[in-house]
Amino acid sequence: MQTNFINQSFFRKFALTSILLPVLSLSHSMAYAAETPVNTVNATAALLSPSNEAKEHLMTKLGKLAFFSADFSQKTLDSQGELLQQGSGTLAISKPNLVNWKTITPDETLIISDGNTLWFYDPFIEQASAYSLAKSIHNTPILLLTSDEPQLWQQYNVIEQNDVAASGLRFVVMPKDESSQIKKLTLTFSETDNNAVQLSEFSFQDATGQISQISLSKFNSKTEPAATLFSFSLPEGVRLEDKR
């Protein structure tokens, strides 16, 4: 029973490290695994060079997304491509710096950014952790989705890949800081009939080669997410680990 509890607790945290790995400082982190093989994606990226034009293009596309919500499915693989974990849930983002990431399967977990604090809540072990957003944002590439701050973007290089299958664009975002645990954030956009900006996938790569791919569905950038999604109140009886 003890071993089972440890495994369940591990996988709860494991499923969320794709969002807050640098913040949570866990030993297991993620990388990108698109429909094309990992080595093919890396080889393609190696042929291209970062450019200011690519960064400006990505910032322009993200600048059109003031907010969005979506359902997601997540696959986590090891460096050999072996499937470790699958999950699903919901995601809502609103600028500036507001995030609600809820994992529903295999277990319920919650990450909320209220603009000042990053909250990580695990109801199974009745524990919540709080992290300073100001201290975390420069090391958490996913928060680039919520920020148009030029100073933040200066810390990243961007490669644009416009030969993505099924008509779309892919951007590979890499931190200039070599000590960053996340080595790549990959964003894939799909074309729509009305030329709207639609994010279809995003993923992460770290130095260990572990893999996480998040595929989005029911993408909605027309209806603003409710403000209550970005507010967290510590439930009664839940232990708080305050790391702010």
PDB file of C-alpha atoms in Angstrom:
ATOM      1  CA  MET A   1       0.000   0.000   0.000  1.00  0.00           C
ATOM      2  CA  GLN A   2       2.833   2.364   0.784  1.00  0.00           C
ATOM      3  CA  THR A   3       4.416   1.807  -2.630  1.00  0.00           C
ATOM      4  CA  ASN A   4       1.063   2.394  -4.353  1.00  0.00           C
ATOM      5  CA  PHE A   5       0.616   5.694  -2.510  1.00  0.00           C
ATOM      6  CA  ILE A   6       4.094   6.868  -3.509  1.00  0.00           C
ATOM      7  CA  ASN A   7       3.468   5.992  -7.165  1.00  0.00           C
ATOM      8  CA  GLN A   8       0.122   7.800  -7.225  1.00  0.00           C
ATOM      9  CA  SER A   9       1.617  10.892  -5.622  1.00  0.00           C
ATOM     10  CA  PHE A  10       4.538  10.840  -8.058  1.00  0.00           C
ATOM     11  CA  PHE A  11       2.336  10.665 -11.144  1.00  0.00           C
ATOM     12  CA  ARG A  12       0.095  13.475  -9.902  1.00  0.00           C
ATOM     13  CA  LYS A  13       3.112  15.779  -9.761  1.00  0.00           C
ATOM     14  CA  PHE A  14       4.616  14.268 -12.912  1.00  0.00           C
ATOM     15  CA  ALA A  15       1.579  15.200 -15.005  1.00  0.00           C
ATOM     16  CA  LEU A  16       1.928  18.864 -14.034  1.00  0.00           C
ATOM     17  CA  THR A  17       5.649  19.403 -14.467  1.00  0.00           C
ATOM     18  CA  SER A  18       5.115  20.378 -18.117  1.00  0.00           C
ATOM     19  CA  ILE A  19       3.708  23.663 -16.867  1.00  0.00           C
ATOM     20  CA  LEU A  20       5.720  24.525 -13.772  1.00  0.00           C
ATOM     21  CA  LEU A  21       8.809  22.333 -13.886  1.00  0.00           C
ATOM     22  CA  PRO A  22      11.325  25.118 -13.202  1.00  0.00           C
ATOM     23  CA  VAL A  23       9.159  26.380 -10.379  1.00  0.00           C
ATOM     24  CA  LEU A  24       8.517  23.048  -8.725  1.00  0.00           C
ATOM     25  CA  SER A  25      12.159  21.941  -9.170  1.00  0.00           C
ATOM     26  CA  LEU A  26      11.193  18.327  -9.753  1.00  0.00           C
ATOM     27  CA  SER A  27      13.718  15.874 -11.086  1.00  0.00           C
ATOM     28  CA  HIS A  28      11.505  14.665 -13.937  1.00  0.00           C
ATOM     29  CA  SER A  29      10.863  17.143 -16.759  1.00  0.00           C
ATOM     30  CA  MET A  30       9.400  17.134 -20.235  1.00  0.00           C
ATOM     31  CA  ALA A  31      10.200  17.466 -23.940  1.00  0.00           C
ATOM     32  CA  TYR A  32       8.397  17.713 -27.272  1.00  0.00           C
ATOM     33  CA  ALA A  33       6.890  14.770 -29.135  1.00  0.00           C
ATOM     34  CA  ALA A  34       4.788  15.846 -32.112  1.00  0.00           C
ATOM     35  CA  GLU A  35       3.175  13.550 -34.652  1.00  0.00           C
ATOM     36  CA  THR A  36       6.524  13.508 -36.453  1.00  0.00           C
ATOM     37  CA  PRO A  37       9.367  11.655 -34.664  1.00  0.00           C
ATOM     38  CA  VAL A  38      11.355  13.571 -32.053  1.00  0.00           C
ATOM     39  CA  ASN A  39      14.624  13.171 -33.932  1.00  0.00           C
ATOM     40  CA  THR A  40      13.050  14.539 -37.115  1.00  0.00           C
ATOM     41  CA  VAL A  41      11.823  17.643 -35.311  1.00  0.00           C
ATOM     42  CA  ASN A  42      15.230  18.217 -33.763  1.00  0.00           C
ATOM     43  CA  ALA A  43      16.964  17.721 -37.096  1.00  0.00           C
ATOM     44  CA  THR A  44      14.663  20.218 -38.776  1.00  0.00           C
ATOM     45  CA  ALA A  45      15.224  22.768 -36.044  1.00  0.00           C
ATOM     46  CA  ALA A  46      18.977  22.286 -36.322  1.00  0.00           C
ATOM     47  CA  LEU A  47      18.880  23.421 -39.956  1.00  0.00           C
ATOM     48  CA  LEU A  48      17.297  26.723 -39.008  1.00  0.00           C
ATOM     49  CA  SER A  49      18.616  29.639 -37.010  1.00  0.00           C
ATOM     50  CA  PRO A  50      16.878  31.878 -34.490  1.00  0.00           C
ATOM     51  CA  SER A  51      15.833  35.235 -35.878  1.00  0.00           C
ATOM     52  CA  ASN A  52      14.238  38.457 -34.699  1.00  0.00           C
ATOM     53  CA  GLU A  53      11.700  38.065 -37.497  1.00  0.00           C
ATOM     54  CA  ALA A  54      10.580  34.715 -36.106  1.00  0.00           C
ATOM     55  CA  LYS A  55      10.290  36.168 -32.620  1.00  0.00           C
ATOM     56  CA  GLU A  56       8.294  39.155 -33.878  1.00  0.00           C
ATOM     57  CA  HIS A  57       6.014  36.880 -35.890  1.00  0.00           C
ATOM     58  CA  LEU A  58       5.315  34.711 -32.839  1.00  0.00           C
ATOM     59  CA  MET A  59       4.776  37.735 -30.590  1.00  0.00           C
ATOM     60  CA  THR A  60       2.322  39.143 -33.147  1.00  0.00           C
ATOM     61  CA  LYS A  61       0.343  35.895 -33.242  1.00  0.00           C
ATOM     62  CA  LEU A  62       0.243  35.603 -29.454  1.00  0.00           C
ATOM     63  CA  GLY A  63      -0.574  39.309 -29.190  1.00  0.00           C
ATOM     64  CA  LYS A  64      -3.890  38.557 -30.900  1.00  0.00           C
ATOM     65  CA  LEU A  65      -4.781  36.105 -28.140  1.00  0.00           C
ATOM     66  CA  ALA A  66      -5.944  38.193 -25.199  1.00  0.00           C
ATOM     67  CA  PHE A  67      -7.467  35.063 -23.698  1.00  0.00           C
ATOM     68  CA  PHE A  68      -8.492  31.528 -24.582  1.00  0.00           C
ATOM     69  CA  SER A  69      -9.784  28.300 -23.105  1.00  0.00           C
ATOM     70  CA  ALA A  70      -9.516  24.721 -24.304  1.00  0.00           C
ATOM     71  CA  ASP A  71      -9.654  21.071 -23.372  1.00  0.00           C
ATOM     72  CA  PHE A  72      -6.345  19.248 -23.490  1.00  0.00           C
ATOM     73  CA  SER A  73      -4.898  15.766 -23.712  1.00  0.00           C
ATOM     74  CA  GLN A  74      -1.349  15.149 -22.567  1.00  0.00           C
ATOM     75  CA  LYS A  75       1.170  12.425 -23.333  1.00  0.00           C
ATOM     76  CA  THR A  76       4.373  12.037 -21.373  1.00  0.00           C
ATOM     77  CA  LEU A  77       7.202   9.966 -22.821  1.00  0.00           C
ATOM     78  CA  ASP A  78      10.738   9.146 -21.755  1.00  0.00           C
ATOM     79  CA  SER A  79      13.829   9.956 -23.822  1.00  0.00           C
ATOM     80  CA  GLN A  80      13.396   6.674 -25.736  1.00  0.00           C
ATOM     81  CA  GLY A  81       9.844   7.513 -26.741  1.00  0.00           C
ATOM     82  CA  GLU A  82       8.220   5.085 -24.301  1.00  0.00           C
ATOM     83  CA  LEU A  83       4.846   6.259 -23.008  1.00  0.00           C
ATOM     84  CA  LEU A  84       4.954   7.007 -19.275  1.00  0.00           C
ATOM     85  CA  GLN A  85       1.671   8.761 -18.611  1.00  0.00           C
ATOM     86  CA  GLN A  86      -1.470  10.080 -20.274  1.00  0.00           C
ATOM     87  CA  GLY A  87      -3.851  12.673 -18.969  1.00  0.00           C
ATOM     88  CA  SER A  88      -6.571  15.157 -19.850  1.00  0.00           C
ATOM     89  CA  GLY A  89      -8.124  18.296 -18.477  1.00  0.00           C
ATOM     90  CA  THR A  90      -8.970  21.920 -19.136  1.00  0.00           C
ATOM     91  CA  LEU A  91      -6.905  25.066 -19.647  1.00  0.00           C
ATOM     92  CA  ALA A  92      -7.788  28.758 -19.474  1.00  0.00           C
ATOM     93  CA  ILE A  93      -5.408  31.670 -20.023  1.00  0.00           C
ATOM     94  CA  SER A  94      -6.008  35.413 -19.841  1.00  0.00           C
ATOM     95  CA  LYS A  95      -3.535  38.266 -20.111  1.00  0.00           C
ATOM     96  CA  PRO A  96      -1.656  39.383 -18.241  1.00  0.00           C
ATOM     97  CA  ASN A  97      -0.271  36.347 -16.407  1.00  0.00           C
ATOM     98  CA  LEU A  98      -3.490  34.505 -15.532  1.00  0.00           C
ATOM     99  CA  VAL A  99      -3.588  30.711 -15.863  1.00  0.00           C
ATOM    100  CA  ASN A 100      -5.950  27.946 -14.813  1.00  0.00           C
ATOM    101  CA  TRP A 101      -4.658  24.454 -15.617  1.00  0.00           C
ATOM    102  CA  LYS A 102      -6.833  21.616 -14.308  1.00  0.00           C
ATOM    103  CA  THR A 103      -5.928  17.980 -14.781  1.00  0.00           C
ATOM    104  CA  ILE A 104      -8.983  15.738 -14.604  1.00  0.00           C
ATOM    105  CA  THR A 105      -7.504  12.343 -15.533  1.00  0.00           C
ATOM    106  CA  PRO A 106      -5.761  10.274 -14.368  1.00  0.00           C
ATOM    107  CA  ASP A 107      -6.116  12.357 -11.184  1.00  0.00           C
ATOM    108  CA  GLU A 108      -7.423  15.790 -10.304  1.00  0.00           C
ATOM    109  CA  THR A 109      -4.796  18.493  -9.799  1.00  0.00           C
ATOM    110  CA  LEU A 110      -4.863  22.251 -10.245  1.00  0.00           C
ATOM    111  CA  ILE A 111      -2.438  25.046 -11.137  1.00  0.00           C
ATOM    112  CA  ILE A 112      -3.567  28.662 -10.910  1.00  0.00           C
ATOM    113  CA  SER A 113      -1.702  31.874 -11.591  1.00  0.00           C
ATOM    114  CA  ASP A 114      -3.593  34.843 -10.155  1.00  0.00           C
ATOM    115  CA  GLY A 115      -1.076  37.366 -11.494  1.00  0.00           C
ATOM    116  CA  ASN A 116       0.969  37.448  -8.304  1.00  0.00           C
ATOM    117  CA  THR A 117       1.176  33.874  -7.059  1.00  0.00           C
ATOM    118  CA  LEU A 118       1.440  30.491  -8.737  1.00  0.00           C
ATOM    119  CA  TRP A 119      -0.685  27.960  -6.862  1.00  0.00           C
ATOM    120  CA  PHE A 120      -0.245  24.209  -7.146  1.00  0.00           C
ATOM    121  CA  TYR A 121      -3.036  22.201  -5.478  1.00  0.00           C
ATOM    122  CA  ASP A 122      -3.196  18.436  -5.060  1.00  0.00           C
ATOM    123  CA  PRO A 123      -6.481  17.424  -3.383  1.00  0.00           C
ATOM    124  CA  PHE A 124      -5.390  13.780  -3.073  1.00  0.00           C
ATOM    125  CA  ILE A 125      -2.637  14.598  -0.571  1.00  0.00           C
ATOM    126  CA  GLU A 126      -4.488  17.706   0.674  1.00  0.00           C
ATOM    127  CA  GLN A 127      -1.553  20.014  -0.007  1.00  0.00           C
ATOM    128  CA  ALA A 128      -1.151  23.329  -1.809  1.00  0.00           C
ATOM    129  CA  SER A 129       2.104  25.064  -2.758  1.00  0.00           C
ATOM    130  CA  ALA A 130       2.534  28.786  -3.459  1.00  0.00           C
ATOM    131  CA  TYR A 131       5.306  30.320  -5.597  1.00  0.00           C
ATOM    132  CA  SER A 132       6.060  33.940  -6.411  1.00  0.00           C
ATOM    133  CA  LEU A 133       5.094  34.672 -10.015  1.00  0.00           C
ATOM    134  CA  ALA A 134       7.668  37.486 -10.235  1.00  0.00           C
ATOM    135  CA  LYS A 135      10.443  35.043  -9.304  1.00  0.00           C
ATOM    136  CA  SER A 136       9.155  32.302 -11.571  1.00  0.00           C
ATOM    137  CA  ILE A 137       8.021  33.923 -14.801  1.00  0.00           C
ATOM    138  CA  HIS A 138      11.505  34.331 -16.301  1.00  0.00           C
ATOM    139  CA  ASN A 139      12.161  30.597 -15.904  1.00  0.00           C
ATOM    140  CA  THR A 140       8.747  29.314 -16.952  1.00  0.00           C
ATOM    141  CA  PRO A 141       8.387  29.540 -20.752  1.00  0.00           C
ATOM    142  CA  ILE A 142       4.692  28.574 -20.761  1.00  0.00           C
ATOM    143  CA  LEU A 143       3.959  31.945 -19.169  1.00  0.00           C
ATOM    144  CA  LEU A 144       5.094  33.547 -22.435  1.00  0.00           C
ATOM    145  CA  LEU A 145       1.555  32.736 -23.567  1.00  0.00           C
ATOM    146  CA  THR A 146       0.265  35.217 -21.019  1.00  0.00           C
ATOM    147  CA  SER A 147       2.768  38.055 -21.468  1.00  0.00           C
ATOM    148  CA  ASP A 148       3.580  40.634 -24.145  1.00  0.00           C
ATOM    149  CA  GLU A 149       6.449  42.058 -22.080  1.00  0.00           C
ATOM    150  CA  PRO A 150       9.385  42.713 -24.479  1.00  0.00           C
ATOM    151  CA  GLN A 151      11.915  42.423 -21.654  1.00  0.00           C
ATOM    152  CA  LEU A 152      10.766  38.876 -20.958  1.00  0.00           C
ATOM    153  CA  TRP A 153      10.951  37.883 -24.618  1.00  0.00           C
ATOM    154  CA  GLN A 154      14.521  39.174 -24.833  1.00  0.00           C
ATOM    155  CA  GLN A 155      15.567  36.175 -22.773  1.00  0.00           C
ATOM    156  CA  TYR A 156      14.496  33.726 -25.501  1.00  0.00           C
ATOM    157  CA  ASN A 157      15.475  32.840 -29.048  1.00  0.00           C
ATOM    158  CA  VAL A 158      12.812  31.783 -31.550  1.00  0.00           C
ATOM    159  CA  ILE A 159      12.937  29.546 -34.626  1.00  0.00           C
ATOM    160  CA  GLU A 160      10.034  29.445 -37.089  1.00  0.00           C
ATOM    161  CA  GLN A 161       9.169  26.271 -38.987  1.00  0.00           C
ATOM    162  CA  ASN A 162       6.610  26.844 -41.729  1.00  0.00           C
ATOM    163  CA  ASP A 163       6.740  23.364 -43.262  1.00  0.00           C
ATOM    164  CA  VAL A 164       4.450  21.843 -40.655  1.00  0.00           C
ATOM    165  CA  ALA A 165       2.149  19.114 -41.920  1.00  0.00           C
ATOM    166  CA  ALA A 166      -1.586  19.802 -42.193  1.00  0.00           C
ATOM    167  CA  SER A 167      -1.057  23.512 -42.879  1.00  0.00           C
ATOM    168  CA  GLY A 168       0.185  25.508 -39.948  1.00  0.00           C
ATOM    169  CA  LEU A 169       3.112  27.123 -38.245  1.00  0.00           C
ATOM    170  CA  ARG A 170       5.457  25.860 -35.572  1.00  0.00           C
ATOM    171  CA  PHE A 171       7.681  28.007 -33.391  1.00  0.00           C
ATOM    172  CA  VAL A 172      10.499  26.659 -31.240  1.00  0.00           C
ATOM    173  CA  VAL A 173      11.282  28.913 -28.268  1.00  0.00           C
ATOM    174  CA  MET A 174      14.627  28.400 -26.515  1.00  0.00           C
ATOM    175  CA  PRO A 175      15.896  30.194 -23.402  1.00  0.00           C
ATOM    176  CA  LYS A 176      19.216  31.977 -23.772  1.00  0.00           C
ATOM    177  CA  ASP A 177      20.105  30.933 -20.231  1.00  0.00           C
ATOM    178  CA  GLU A 178      21.922  27.606 -20.652  1.00  0.00           C
ATOM    179  CA  SER A 179      21.135  26.651 -17.069  1.00  0.00           C
ATOM    180  CA  SER A 180      17.392  26.656 -17.728  1.00  0.00           C
ATOM    181  CA  GLN A 181      15.773  23.278 -17.039  1.00  0.00           C
ATOM    182  CA  ILE A 182      13.357  23.718 -19.944  1.00  0.00           C
ATOM    183  CA  LYS A 183      15.354  23.701 -23.181  1.00  0.00           C
ATOM    184  CA  LYS A 184      12.568  24.164 -25.708  1.00  0.00           C
ATOM    185  CA  LEU A 185       8.968  25.302 -25.781  1.00  0.00           C
ATOM    186  CA  THR A 186       7.309  24.373 -29.068  1.00  0.00           C
ATOM    187  CA  LEU A 187       4.065  26.052 -30.151  1.00  0.00           C
ATOM    188  CA  THR A 188       2.042  24.791 -33.112  1.00  0.00           C
ATOM    189  CA  PHE A 189      -0.689  26.915 -34.693  1.00  0.00           C
ATOM    190  CA  SER A 190      -3.416  25.706 -37.042  1.00  0.00           C
ATOM    191  CA  GLU A 191      -4.892  27.726 -39.868  1.00  0.00           C
ATOM    192  CA  THR A 192      -8.596  28.561 -39.632  1.00  0.00           C
ATOM    193  CA  ASP A 193     -11.155  29.603 -42.230  1.00  0.00           C
ATOM    194  CA  ASN A 194     -11.340  33.164 -40.885  1.00  0.00           C
ATOM    195  CA  ASN A 195      -7.570  33.500 -40.334  1.00  0.00           C
ATOM    196  CA  ALA A 196      -8.026  33.517 -36.569  1.00  0.00           C
ATOM    197  CA  VAL A 197      -5.136  32.505 -34.329  1.00  0.00           C
ATOM    198  CA  GLN A 198      -5.640  28.979 -33.020  1.00  0.00           C
ATOM    199  CA  LEU A 199      -3.074  27.186 -30.901  1.00  0.00           C
ATOM    200  CA  SER A 200      -3.372  23.454 -31.553  1.00  0.00           C
ATOM    201  CA  GLU A 201      -0.408  22.025 -29.631  1.00  0.00           C
ATOM    202  CA  PHE A 202       2.370  23.027 -27.293  1.00  0.00           C
ATOM    203  CA  SER A 203       5.156  20.997 -25.792  1.00  0.00           C
ATOM    204  CA  PHE A 204       8.388  21.040 -23.829  1.00  0.00           C
ATOM    205  CA  GLN A 205      11.873  19.637 -23.956  1.00  0.00           C
ATOM    206  CA  ASP A 206      14.392  19.482 -21.129  1.00  0.00           C
ATOM    207  CA  ALA A 207      18.005  18.447 -20.857  1.00  0.00           C
ATOM    208  CA  THR A 208      17.140  14.839 -19.931  1.00  0.00           C
ATOM    209  CA  GLY A 209      15.157  14.216 -23.119  1.00  0.00           C
ATOM    210  CA  GLN A 210      11.862  13.426 -21.442  1.00  0.00           C
ATOM    211  CA  ILE A 211       8.824  14.339 -23.477  1.00  0.00           C
ATOM    212  CA  SER A 212       5.451  16.011 -23.008  1.00  0.00           C
ATOM    213  CA  GLN A 213       2.963  16.870 -25.726  1.00  0.00           C
ATOM    214  CA  ILE A 214      -0.225  18.800 -25.003  1.00  0.00           C
ATOM    215  CA  SER A 215      -2.887  18.694 -27.726  1.00  0.00           C
ATOM    216  CA  LEU A 216      -5.720  21.214 -27.525  1.00  0.00           C
ATOM    217  CA  SER A 217      -9.346  20.790 -28.560  1.00  0.00           C
ATOM    218  CA  LYS A 218     -12.477  22.945 -28.280  1.00  0.00           C
ATOM    219  CA  PHE A 219     -10.179  25.982 -28.548  1.00  0.00           C
ATOM    220  CA  ASN A 220     -12.151  29.138 -27.718  1.00  0.00           C
ATOM    221  CA  SER A 221     -10.647  32.624 -28.061  1.00  0.00           C
ATOM    222  CA  LYS A 222     -13.993  34.419 -28.369  1.00  0.00           C
ATOM    223  CA  THR A 223     -15.431  33.939 -24.872  1.00  0.00           C
ATOM    224  CA  GLU A 224     -13.396  35.444 -22.047  1.00  0.00           C
ATOM    225  CA  PRO A 225     -12.795  32.957 -19.199  1.00  0.00           C
ATOM    226  CA  ALA A 226     -14.531  33.787 -15.921  1.00  0.00           C
ATOM    227  CA  ALA A 227     -12.405  35.782 -13.473  1.00  0.00           C
ATOM    228  CA  THR A 228     -13.136  33.211 -10.761  1.00  0.00           C
ATOM    229  CA  LEU A 229     -10.977  30.677 -12.622  1.00  0.00           C
ATOM    230  CA  PHE A 230      -7.888  32.695 -11.712  1.00  0.00           C
ATOM    231  CA  SER A 231      -8.551  32.958  -7.997  1.00  0.00           C
ATOM    232  CA  PHE A 232      -7.443  30.372  -5.436  1.00  0.00           C
ATOM    233  CA  SER A 233      -8.609  30.024  -1.849  1.00  0.00           C
ATOM    234  CA  LEU A 234      -6.949  27.484   0.391  1.00  0.00           C
ATOM    235  CA  PRO A 235      -9.541  24.793   1.222  1.00  0.00           C
ATOM    236  CA  GLU A 236     -10.132  24.053   4.865  1.00  0.00           C
ATOM    237  CA  GLY A 237      -7.802  21.385   6.213  1.00  0.00           C
ATOM    238  CA  VAL A 238      -5.328  21.684   3.305  1.00  0.00           C
ATOM    239  CA  ARG A 239      -1.663  22.157   4.220  1.00  0.00           C
ATOM    240  CA  LEU A 240       0.082  25.124   2.576  1.00  0.00           C
ATOM    241  CA  GLU A 241       3.715  24.959   1.477  1.00  0.00           C
ATOM    242  CA  ASP A 242       4.536  28.640   0.987  1.00  0.00           C
ATOM    243  CA  LYS A 243       7.644  29.167  -1.159  1.00  0.00           C
ATOM    244  CA  ARG A 244       7.016  32.796  -2.170  1.00  0.00           C
TER     245      ARG A 244
END
